[in-house]
Short mmCIF file of C-alpha atoms and ligand atoms in Angstrom, two decimals:
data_model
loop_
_atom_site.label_atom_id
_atom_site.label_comp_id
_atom_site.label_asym_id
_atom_site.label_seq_id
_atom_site.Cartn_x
_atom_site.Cartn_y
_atom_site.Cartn_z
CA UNK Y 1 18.06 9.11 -9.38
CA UNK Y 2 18.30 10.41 -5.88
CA UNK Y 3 18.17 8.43 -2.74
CA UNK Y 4 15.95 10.95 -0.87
CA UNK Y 5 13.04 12.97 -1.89
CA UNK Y 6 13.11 16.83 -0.90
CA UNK Y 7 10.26 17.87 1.25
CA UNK Y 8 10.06 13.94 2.89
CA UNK Y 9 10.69 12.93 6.07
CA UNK Y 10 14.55 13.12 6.92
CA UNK Y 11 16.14 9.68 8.51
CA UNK Y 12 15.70 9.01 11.83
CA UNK Y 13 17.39 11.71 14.23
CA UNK Y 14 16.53 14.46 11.56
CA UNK Y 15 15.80 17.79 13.43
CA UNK Y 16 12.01 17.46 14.93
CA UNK Y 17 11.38 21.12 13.33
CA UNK Y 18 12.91 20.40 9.81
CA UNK Y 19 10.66 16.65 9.27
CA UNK Y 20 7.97 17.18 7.77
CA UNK Y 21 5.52 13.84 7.77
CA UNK Y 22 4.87 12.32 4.35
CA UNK Y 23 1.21 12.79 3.02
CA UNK Y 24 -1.40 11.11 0.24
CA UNK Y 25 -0.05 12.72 -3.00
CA UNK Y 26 2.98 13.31 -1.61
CA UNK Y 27 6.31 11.45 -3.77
CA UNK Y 28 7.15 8.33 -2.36
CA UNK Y 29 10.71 9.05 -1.29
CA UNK Y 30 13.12 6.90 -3.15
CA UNK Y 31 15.91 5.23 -1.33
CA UNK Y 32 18.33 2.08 -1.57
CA UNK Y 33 18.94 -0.84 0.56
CA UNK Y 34 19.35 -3.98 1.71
CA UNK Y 35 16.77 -6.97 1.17
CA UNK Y 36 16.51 -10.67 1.12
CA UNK Y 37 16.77 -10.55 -2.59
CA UNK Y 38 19.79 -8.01 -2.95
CA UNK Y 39 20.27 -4.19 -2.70
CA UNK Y 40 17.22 -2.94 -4.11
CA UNK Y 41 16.52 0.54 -5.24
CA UNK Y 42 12.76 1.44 -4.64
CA UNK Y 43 11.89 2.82 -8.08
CA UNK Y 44 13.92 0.74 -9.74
CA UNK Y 45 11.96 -2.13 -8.35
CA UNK Y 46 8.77 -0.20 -9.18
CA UNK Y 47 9.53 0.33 -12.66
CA UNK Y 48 6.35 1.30 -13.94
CA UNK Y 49 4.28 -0.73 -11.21
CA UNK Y 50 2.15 -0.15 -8.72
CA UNK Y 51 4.02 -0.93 -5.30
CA UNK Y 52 3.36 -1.77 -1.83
CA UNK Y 53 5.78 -0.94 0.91
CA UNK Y 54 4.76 -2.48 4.19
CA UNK Y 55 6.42 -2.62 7.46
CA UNK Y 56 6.43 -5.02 10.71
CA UNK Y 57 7.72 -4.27 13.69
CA UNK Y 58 10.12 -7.26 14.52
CA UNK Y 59 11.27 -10.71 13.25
CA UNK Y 60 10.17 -13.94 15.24
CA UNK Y 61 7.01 -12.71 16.10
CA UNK Y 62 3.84 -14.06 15.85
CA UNK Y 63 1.41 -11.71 14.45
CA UNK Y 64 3.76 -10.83 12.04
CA UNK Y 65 4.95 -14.13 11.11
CA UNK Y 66 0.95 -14.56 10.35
CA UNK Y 67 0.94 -11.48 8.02
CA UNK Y 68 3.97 -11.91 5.77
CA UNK Y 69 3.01 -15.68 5.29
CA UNK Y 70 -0.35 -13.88 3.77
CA UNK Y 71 1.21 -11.48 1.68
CA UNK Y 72 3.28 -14.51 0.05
CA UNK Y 73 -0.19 -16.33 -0.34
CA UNK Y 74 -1.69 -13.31 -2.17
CA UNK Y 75 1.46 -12.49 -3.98
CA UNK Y 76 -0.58 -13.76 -7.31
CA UNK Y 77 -3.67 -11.43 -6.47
CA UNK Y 78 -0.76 -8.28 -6.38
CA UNK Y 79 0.64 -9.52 -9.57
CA UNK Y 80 -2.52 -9.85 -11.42
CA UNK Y 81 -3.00 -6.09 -10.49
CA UNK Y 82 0.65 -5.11 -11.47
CA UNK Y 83 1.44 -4.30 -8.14
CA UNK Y 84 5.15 -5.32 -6.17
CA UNK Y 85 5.40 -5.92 -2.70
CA UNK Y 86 7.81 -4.75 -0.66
CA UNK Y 87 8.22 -5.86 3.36
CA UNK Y 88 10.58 -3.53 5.67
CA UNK Y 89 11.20 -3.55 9.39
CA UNK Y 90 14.06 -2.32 11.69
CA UNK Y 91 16.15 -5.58 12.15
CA UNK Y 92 18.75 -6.63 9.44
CA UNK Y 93 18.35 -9.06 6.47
CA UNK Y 94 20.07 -11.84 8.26
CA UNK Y 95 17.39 -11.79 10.84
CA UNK Y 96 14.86 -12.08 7.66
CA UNK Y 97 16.41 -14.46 6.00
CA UNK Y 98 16.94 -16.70 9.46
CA UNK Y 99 13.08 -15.77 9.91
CA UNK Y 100 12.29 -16.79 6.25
CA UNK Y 101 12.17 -20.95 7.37
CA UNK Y 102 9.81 -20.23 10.11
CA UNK Y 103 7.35 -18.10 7.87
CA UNK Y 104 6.95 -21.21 5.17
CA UNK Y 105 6.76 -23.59 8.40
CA UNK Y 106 3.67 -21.43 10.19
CA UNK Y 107 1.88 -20.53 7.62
CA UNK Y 108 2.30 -23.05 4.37
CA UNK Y 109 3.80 -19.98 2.58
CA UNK Y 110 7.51 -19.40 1.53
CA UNK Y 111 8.51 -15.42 1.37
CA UNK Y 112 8.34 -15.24 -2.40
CA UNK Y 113 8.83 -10.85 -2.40
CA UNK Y 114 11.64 -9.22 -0.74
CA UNK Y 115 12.34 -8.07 2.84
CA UNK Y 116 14.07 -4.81 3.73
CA UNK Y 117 16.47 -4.95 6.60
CA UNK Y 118 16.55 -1.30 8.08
CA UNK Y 119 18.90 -1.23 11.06
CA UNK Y 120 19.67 2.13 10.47
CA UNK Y 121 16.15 3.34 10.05
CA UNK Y 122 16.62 4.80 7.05
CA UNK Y 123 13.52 3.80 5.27
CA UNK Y 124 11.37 3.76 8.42
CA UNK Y 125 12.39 7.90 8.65
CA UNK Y 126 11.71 9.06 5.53
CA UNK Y 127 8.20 7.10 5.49
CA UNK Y 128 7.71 7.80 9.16
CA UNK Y 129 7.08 4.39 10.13
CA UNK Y 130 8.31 4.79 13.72
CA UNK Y 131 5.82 6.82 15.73
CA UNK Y 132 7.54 7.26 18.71
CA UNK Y 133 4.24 7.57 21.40
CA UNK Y 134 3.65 3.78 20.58
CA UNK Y 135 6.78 2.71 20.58
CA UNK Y 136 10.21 4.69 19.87
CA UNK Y 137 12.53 1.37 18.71
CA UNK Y 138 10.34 -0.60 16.32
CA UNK Y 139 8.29 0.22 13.04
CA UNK Y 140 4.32 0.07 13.33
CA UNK Y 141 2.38 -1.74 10.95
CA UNK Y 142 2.38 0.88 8.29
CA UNK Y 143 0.97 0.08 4.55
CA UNK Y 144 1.95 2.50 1.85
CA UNK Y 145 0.30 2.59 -2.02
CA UNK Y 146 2.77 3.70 -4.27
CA UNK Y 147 1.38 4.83 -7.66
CA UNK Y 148 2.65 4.32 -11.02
CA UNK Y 149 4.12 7.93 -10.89
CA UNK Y 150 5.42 7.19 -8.14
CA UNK Y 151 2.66 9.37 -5.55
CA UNK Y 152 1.89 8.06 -2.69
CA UNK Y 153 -1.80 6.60 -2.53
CA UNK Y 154 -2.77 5.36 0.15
CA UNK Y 155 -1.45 5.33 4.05
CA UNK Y 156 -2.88 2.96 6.99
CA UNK Y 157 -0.76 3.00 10.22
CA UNK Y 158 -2.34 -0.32 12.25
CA UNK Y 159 -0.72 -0.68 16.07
CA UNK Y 160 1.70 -3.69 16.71
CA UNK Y 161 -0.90 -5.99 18.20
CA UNK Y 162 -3.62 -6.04 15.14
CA UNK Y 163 -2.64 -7.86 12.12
CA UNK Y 164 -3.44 -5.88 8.88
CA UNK Y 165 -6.23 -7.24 6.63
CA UNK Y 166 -4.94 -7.72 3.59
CA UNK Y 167 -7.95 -8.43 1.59
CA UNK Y 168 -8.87 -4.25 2.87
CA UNK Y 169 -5.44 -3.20 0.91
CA UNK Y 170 -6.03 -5.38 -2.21
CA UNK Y 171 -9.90 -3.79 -2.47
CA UNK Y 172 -8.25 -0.42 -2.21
CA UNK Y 173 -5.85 -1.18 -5.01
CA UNK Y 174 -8.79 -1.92 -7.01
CA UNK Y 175 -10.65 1.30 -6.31
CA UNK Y 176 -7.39 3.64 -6.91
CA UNK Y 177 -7.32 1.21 -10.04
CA UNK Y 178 -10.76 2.07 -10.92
CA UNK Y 179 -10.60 5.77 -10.42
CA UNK Y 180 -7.75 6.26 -11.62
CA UNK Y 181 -8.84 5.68 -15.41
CA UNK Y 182 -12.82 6.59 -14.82
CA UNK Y 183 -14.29 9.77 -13.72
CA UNK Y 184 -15.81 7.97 -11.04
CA UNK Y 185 -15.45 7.02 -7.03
CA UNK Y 186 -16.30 4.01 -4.95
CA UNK Y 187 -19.02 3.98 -2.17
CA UNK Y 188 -18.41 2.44 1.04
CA UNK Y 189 -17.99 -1.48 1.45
CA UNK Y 190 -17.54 -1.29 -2.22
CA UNK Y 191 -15.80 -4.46 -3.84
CA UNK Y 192 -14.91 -4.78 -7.30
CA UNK Y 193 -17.75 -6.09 -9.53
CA UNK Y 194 -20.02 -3.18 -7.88
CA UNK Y 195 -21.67 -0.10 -8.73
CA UNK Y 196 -19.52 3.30 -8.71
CA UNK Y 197 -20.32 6.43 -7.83
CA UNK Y 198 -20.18 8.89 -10.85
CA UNK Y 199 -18.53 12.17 -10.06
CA UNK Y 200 -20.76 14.87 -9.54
CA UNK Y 201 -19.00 17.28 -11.30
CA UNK Y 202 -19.81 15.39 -14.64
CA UNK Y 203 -23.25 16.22 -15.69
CA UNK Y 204 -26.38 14.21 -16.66
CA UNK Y 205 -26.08 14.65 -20.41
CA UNK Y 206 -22.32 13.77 -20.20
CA UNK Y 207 -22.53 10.78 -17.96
CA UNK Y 208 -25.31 9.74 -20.40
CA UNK Y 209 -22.25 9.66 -22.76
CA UNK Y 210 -19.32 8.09 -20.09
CA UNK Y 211 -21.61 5.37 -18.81
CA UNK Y 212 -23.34 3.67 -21.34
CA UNK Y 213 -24.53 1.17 -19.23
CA UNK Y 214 -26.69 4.08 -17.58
CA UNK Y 215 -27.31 5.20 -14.52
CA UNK Y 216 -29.47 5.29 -11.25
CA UNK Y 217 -29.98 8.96 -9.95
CA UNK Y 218 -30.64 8.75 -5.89
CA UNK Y 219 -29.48 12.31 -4.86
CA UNK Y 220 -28.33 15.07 -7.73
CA UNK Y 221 -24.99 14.40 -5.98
CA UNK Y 222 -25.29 10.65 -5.47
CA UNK Y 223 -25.61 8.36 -9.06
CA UNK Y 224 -24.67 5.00 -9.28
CA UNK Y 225 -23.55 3.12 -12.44
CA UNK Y 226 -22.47 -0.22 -13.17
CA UNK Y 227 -18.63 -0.77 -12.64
CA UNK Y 228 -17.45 0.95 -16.37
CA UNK Y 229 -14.27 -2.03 -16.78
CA UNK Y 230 -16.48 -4.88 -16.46
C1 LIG H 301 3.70 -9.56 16.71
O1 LIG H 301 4.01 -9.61 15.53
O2 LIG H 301 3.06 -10.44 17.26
C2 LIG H 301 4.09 -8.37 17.53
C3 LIG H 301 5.25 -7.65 17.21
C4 LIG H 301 5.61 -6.57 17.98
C5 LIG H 301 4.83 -6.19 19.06
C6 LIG H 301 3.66 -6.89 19.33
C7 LIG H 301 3.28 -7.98 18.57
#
């Protein structure tokens, strides 16, 4: 298994020309490092999951202190959808670990998924996690989906000062869930338990067939059927 995906970002420092920033369907570049639970190797960790790779910008600091305490909390809503977390940020594991105490004290909520120390910005180049206008030392709040095939998903870059709302990346998870096994998309605001969207490329007599619940026709382009895994 390589440590770096061709066509990814390089590291940090990489010539501007030769980077080339990481995109939705791109492969999640693989790499190794350090974390509060041991050297971990990204798909290795995967295995056959889906994953989560999240970054903060710096230890001992309040908004993020708020936002890792949450992802512990929710830790069994990832699990139930066979998803692993993963934390990253620029300053070293025994900043994270020092950090760890003051997490379960704020927030009720031990670290209980591991942290990846990234002095070297390793991790935070080949995902492009540092975007240099906003602040050239320290990663932004960046959330990446990582597929079971390992594709990348889903990006959100949030700025330092706005925690990320976590409940937004676990409904996502369940959409990319959803479509991912049913010809079908998710309209806005959607949360699971509500109607889909049925592609429009399937046609009336077929979807007559997919959705056996039925379907509600508002546009030729626009039918909505009961959520198909519930
Ligand atoms: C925070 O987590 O509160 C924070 C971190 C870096 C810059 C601004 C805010």
């Amino acid at each position: 298994m390589t440590d770096t995906v061709a066509g990814a970002v390089g590291a940090a420092g990489m010539d501007e020309e030769e980077e080339m920033a990481l995109q939705l369907g791109d492969t999640a570049p693989n790499f190794t490092a350090d974390s509060t639970e041991g050297e971990i190797n990204l798909y290795e960790y995967l295995g056959d999951s889906w994953g989560i790779l999240f970054s903060h910008p710096k230890d001992f600091t309040p908004v993020c202190t708020t936002e890792l305490g949450e992802v512990a909390h929710l830790k069994g809503d990832f699990d139930r959808r066979n998803t692993k977390v993963l934390g990253v940020s620029v300053d070293p594991v025994s900043s994270h670990t020092e950090w760890a105490g003051d997490i379960k004290e704020a927030t009720g909520h031990a670290l209980n998924y591991p942290l990846l120390g990234d002095p070297d910005r390793k991790v935070a180049g080949l995902y492009g996690m540092i975007h240099p206008n906003a602040d050239n030392t320290l990663t932004a709040r960046s959330v990446f989906i990582i597929g079971p095939d390992k594709k990348v998903k889903l990006m959100i870059t949030y700025p330092a000062s706005t925690g990320r709302n976590f409940q937004e990346i676990l409904r996502v998870l369940d959409s990319l869930q959803l479509t991912a096994n049913y010809s079908v998309s998710t309209p806005v605001n959607w949360k699971d338990g509500e109607e889909v969207i049925i592609a429009p490329a399937i046609s009336d007599e077929d979807a007559k067939v997919k959705f056996p619940k039925g379907f509600r026709t508002v546009k030729k382009y626009l039918r909505y059927t009961p959520q198909p895994n519930r």
